[in-house]
Amino acid sequence: MNSVVLAVIGVAMMILGYLLYSRFLSRRIYKLQDSFVTPAHELNDGVDYVPTNKYVLWGHHFTSVAGAAPIVGPAIAVIWGWFPAFLWVTLGTVFFAGAHDLGALWASARHRGQSIGSLSSKYIGNRGRNLFLVIIFLVLLMVNAAFAVVIAGLLTSTPTAVIPTWGAIVVALFIGQAIYRYKWNLPAVSVVGVVALYALILIGDQVPVVLPETILGLSANSFWIVILFVYAGIASVLPVWMLLQPRDYINGLQLFIALGILYGAVLVSAPTVVAPAFNGAVPEGTPSIVPLLFVTIACGAISGFHGIVSSGTSSKQLDKETDARFVGYFGSVGEGLLALGAIIATTAGFRTIAEWEEVYSAFGQGGVSAFVQGGGAIVNSGLGIPAGLSATILATMAVLFAATTMDTGIRLQRFVVQEAASIIGVNLNKLVATLIVLAIAMGLTFGAGADGAGGMLIWPLFGTTNQLLAGLTLSMIAVILLRKGRPVTPVLVPLLFLLVMSVYALIVQMGQFYAAGNWLLLGLDVIILVAAVWVIFESAIAMSQAKKNPPELEDDERDRAGARTRS
């Protein structure tokens, strides 16, 4: 199989999905309206609620949801063969992720920017909300702890990525001031920012930063983890326009250019996919493709984390409700393109099947390193970019994706902590809540071994919990649609599929954890399973009641088209 065929078919499917299916969802299902007063205007506070240009907001949303997971998941899942991974990424992006991400963004914007967890209180009751918050908190904890470890590992193994990674923060601060304080022209600022970022990549390639083996009693890897958490904590309390938005926006542009370089190299060199379409000789110990494929590839097909971002930060920055189509659906398309690129890089970036099998000698092998290795070889072969620089570009892309997700993840987890505290009558300010989040995340990361081993401790449950959260988010969207008397099939089909696969995967993993004597993961698995089944039960009751009752008044959800003018 020629990789160009995969690239062309995959990209075409996603573009058609945006042009056709997202239009159907926007007009017939979610009924987006330009005249609706978004929370960014109604509650504008200059910190979290800020009306934002849709291209800037897309950059924030895309890079927040597209962390390392859409690289790691597909790069591991190709062990079952490239065809199942390709099919799940393309169909999942078009029919599952788009409906989920756009729906979560719409539902939150229609409820004053409330998170999906908060909305569950109204639609399935306080008990369901509390259980929902438990699952959301665990997903964010896994993301923040694991991504810190992944980023630190890349900064240690690819020291040429250090300068562009940290230099991007300075560029973002400049862009934030230029756009919001000095009102500079957005295209001009964008060009300057992208040029600056690629200049940093060239500098980093020539000036690698290798830390000493120990710093202040910490290993180099552990030191990077601490610095990353400190940075993410600071970034999470700054106004979104100052660092989060511009950093994500300019990273989004740079990352799309990097994807363009990868896909361009594929078109020029047309490498052969050496991996099998269906791998009938998987290494011993590899779990069954069903249901594990659908939770191994989470981000890149559909991801519950996207719903947290959509309803946690993006909905608070939506300038016009109709922008949700571009921000939400096209944001999921961007992540699908990254996952597709990861599949091509890890199946066509090796010269022979023997080289590929050497990398994929056991389940869990591959990941970011296989993406950087295979992608770097394709870029070097197709565009003549030196192998070292090619690896730097892709490693920087992976780091920046993961870092922007971690920035947003800490902020979102702070929101969850504040919300949980308010339930018991405690009002936490953002600084205290952020310190609590950092203490828990760092406690997990360093509490189970050196070099942040704990950060990956609960990662085996991430994919399953993440997909479960996506199903539960879709159930919330389904209840809202039913309450409004709107069609629910585009949401109900992915909802049922995800709930079946994720609950099935939880049961399978429960047996694996028990057999391995991994009591911590077994306990967490049981907690997540019980909470999920309970929320599913509550959601089913809410959907049944919504179907029986007459549609609620649009005014009840602030559907006052034309009644107010955006401030």
mmCIF file of N, CA and C in Angstrom, residues 9 33 35 57 73 97 175 195 214 239 257 269 274 280 394 441 452 460 477 480 504 517 536:
data_model
loop_
_atom_site.group_PDB
_atom_site.id
_atom_site.type_symbol
_atom_site.label_atom_id
_atom_site.label_comp_id
_atom_site.label_asym_id
_atom_site.label_seq_id
_atom_site.Cartn_x
_atom_site.Cartn_y
_atom_site.Cartn_z
ATOM 1 N N ILE A 9 -7.053 9.788 0.837
ATOM 2 C CA ILE A 9 -8.387 9.343 1.254
ATOM 3 C C ILE A 9 -8.739 9.906 2.632
ATOM 4 N N GLN A 33 -26.883 30.189 16.068
ATOM 5 C CA GLN A 33 -27.436 31.486 15.678
ATOM 6 C C GLN A 33 -26.430 32.610 15.932
ATOM 7 N N SER A 35 -27.121 35.665 16.277
ATOM 8 C CA SER A 35 -27.671 36.692 17.156
ATOM 9 C C SER A 35 -27.659 36.311 18.637
ATOM 10 N N LEU A 57 -9.251 31.629 18.676
ATOM 11 C CA LEU A 57 -9.888 30.649 19.555
ATOM 12 C C LEU A 57 -9.706 29.230 19.016
ATOM 13 N N GLY A 73 -1.556 7.280 20.923
ATOM 14 C CA GLY A 73 -2.568 6.245 20.710
ATOM 15 C C GLY A 73 -2.443 5.548 19.365
ATOM 16 N N ALA A 97 -16.284 12.497 16.715
ATOM 17 C CA ALA A 97 -15.618 13.625 17.380
ATOM 18 C C ALA A 97 -16.290 14.960 17.062
ATOM 19 N N ILE A 175 2.836 38.158 21.291
ATOM 20 C CA ILE A 175 1.646 38.138 20.440
ATOM 21 C C ILE A 175 0.408 38.584 21.216
ATOM 22 N N VAL A 195 7.395 32.879 11.975
ATOM 23 C CA VAL A 195 8.807 33.019 11.596
ATOM 24 C C VAL A 195 9.697 32.910 12.835
ATOM 25 N N THR A 214 22.342 15.683 37.539
ATOM 26 C CA THR A 214 21.583 16.052 38.732
ATOM 27 C C THR A 214 21.583 17.575 38.895
ATOM 28 N N PRO A 239 -4.643 35.862 32.871
ATOM 29 C CA PRO A 239 -5.756 36.057 31.937
ATOM 30 C C PRO A 239 -5.508 35.279 30.648
ATOM 31 N N ILE A 257 1.650 23.895 10.142
ATOM 32 C CA ILE A 257 2.729 23.956 9.148
ATOM 33 C C ILE A 257 3.582 22.684 9.226
ATOM 34 N N SER A 269 7.740 11.830 -1.521
ATOM 35 C CA SER A 269 8.513 10.577 -1.468
ATOM 36 C C SER A 269 7.654 9.337 -1.660
ATOM 37 N N VAL A 274 4.960 -0.359 5.120
ATOM 38 C CA VAL A 274 5.546 -1.690 5.297
ATOM 39 C C VAL A 274 4.778 -2.519 6.319
ATOM 40 N N GLY A 280 -1.831 -10.349 11.752
ATOM 41 C CA GLY A 280 -2.265 -11.631 12.297
ATOM 42 C C GLY A 280 -1.225 -12.278 13.183
ATOM 43 N N LEU A 394 9.667 17.562 14.421
ATOM 44 C CA LEU A 394 8.588 16.699 14.887
ATOM 45 C C LEU A 394 8.574 16.567 16.399
ATOM 46 N N ALA A 441 -1.301 16.603 41.555
ATOM 47 C CA ALA A 441 -0.663 16.103 40.337
ATOM 48 C C ALA A 441 0.802 15.750 40.571
ATOM 49 N N GLY A 452 9.558 10.662 38.125
ATOM 50 C CA GLY A 452 8.153 10.863 37.798
ATOM 51 C C GLY A 452 7.456 9.603 37.313
ATOM 52 N N PRO A 460 -2.591 3.542 32.044
ATOM 53 C CA PRO A 460 -3.343 2.476 31.375
ATOM 54 C C PRO A 460 -4.858 2.666 31.421
ATOM 55 N N ILE A 477 -25.541 15.774 26.130
ATOM 56 C CA ILE A 477 -25.988 16.507 24.941
ATOM 57 C C ILE A 477 -27.306 15.928 24.438
ATOM 58 N N ILE A 480 -30.215 17.187 26.501
ATOM 59 C CA ILE A 480 -30.534 18.578 26.166
ATOM 60 C C ILE A 480 -31.298 18.644 24.844
ATOM 61 N N TYR A 504 -16.941 -2.258 28.401
ATOM 62 C CA TYR A 504 -16.325 -3.557 28.068
ATOM 63 C C TYR A 504 -14.824 -3.511 28.373
ATOM 64 N N GLY A 517 -1.928 -8.334 39.968
ATOM 65 C CA GLY A 517 -1.808 -7.892 41.362
ATOM 66 C C GLY A 517 -1.654 -6.391 41.496
ATOM 67 N N ILE A 536 -24.694 6.467 33.772
ATOM 68 C CA ILE A 536 -25.432 5.949 32.613
ATOM 69 C C ILE A 536 -26.894 5.703 32.997
#
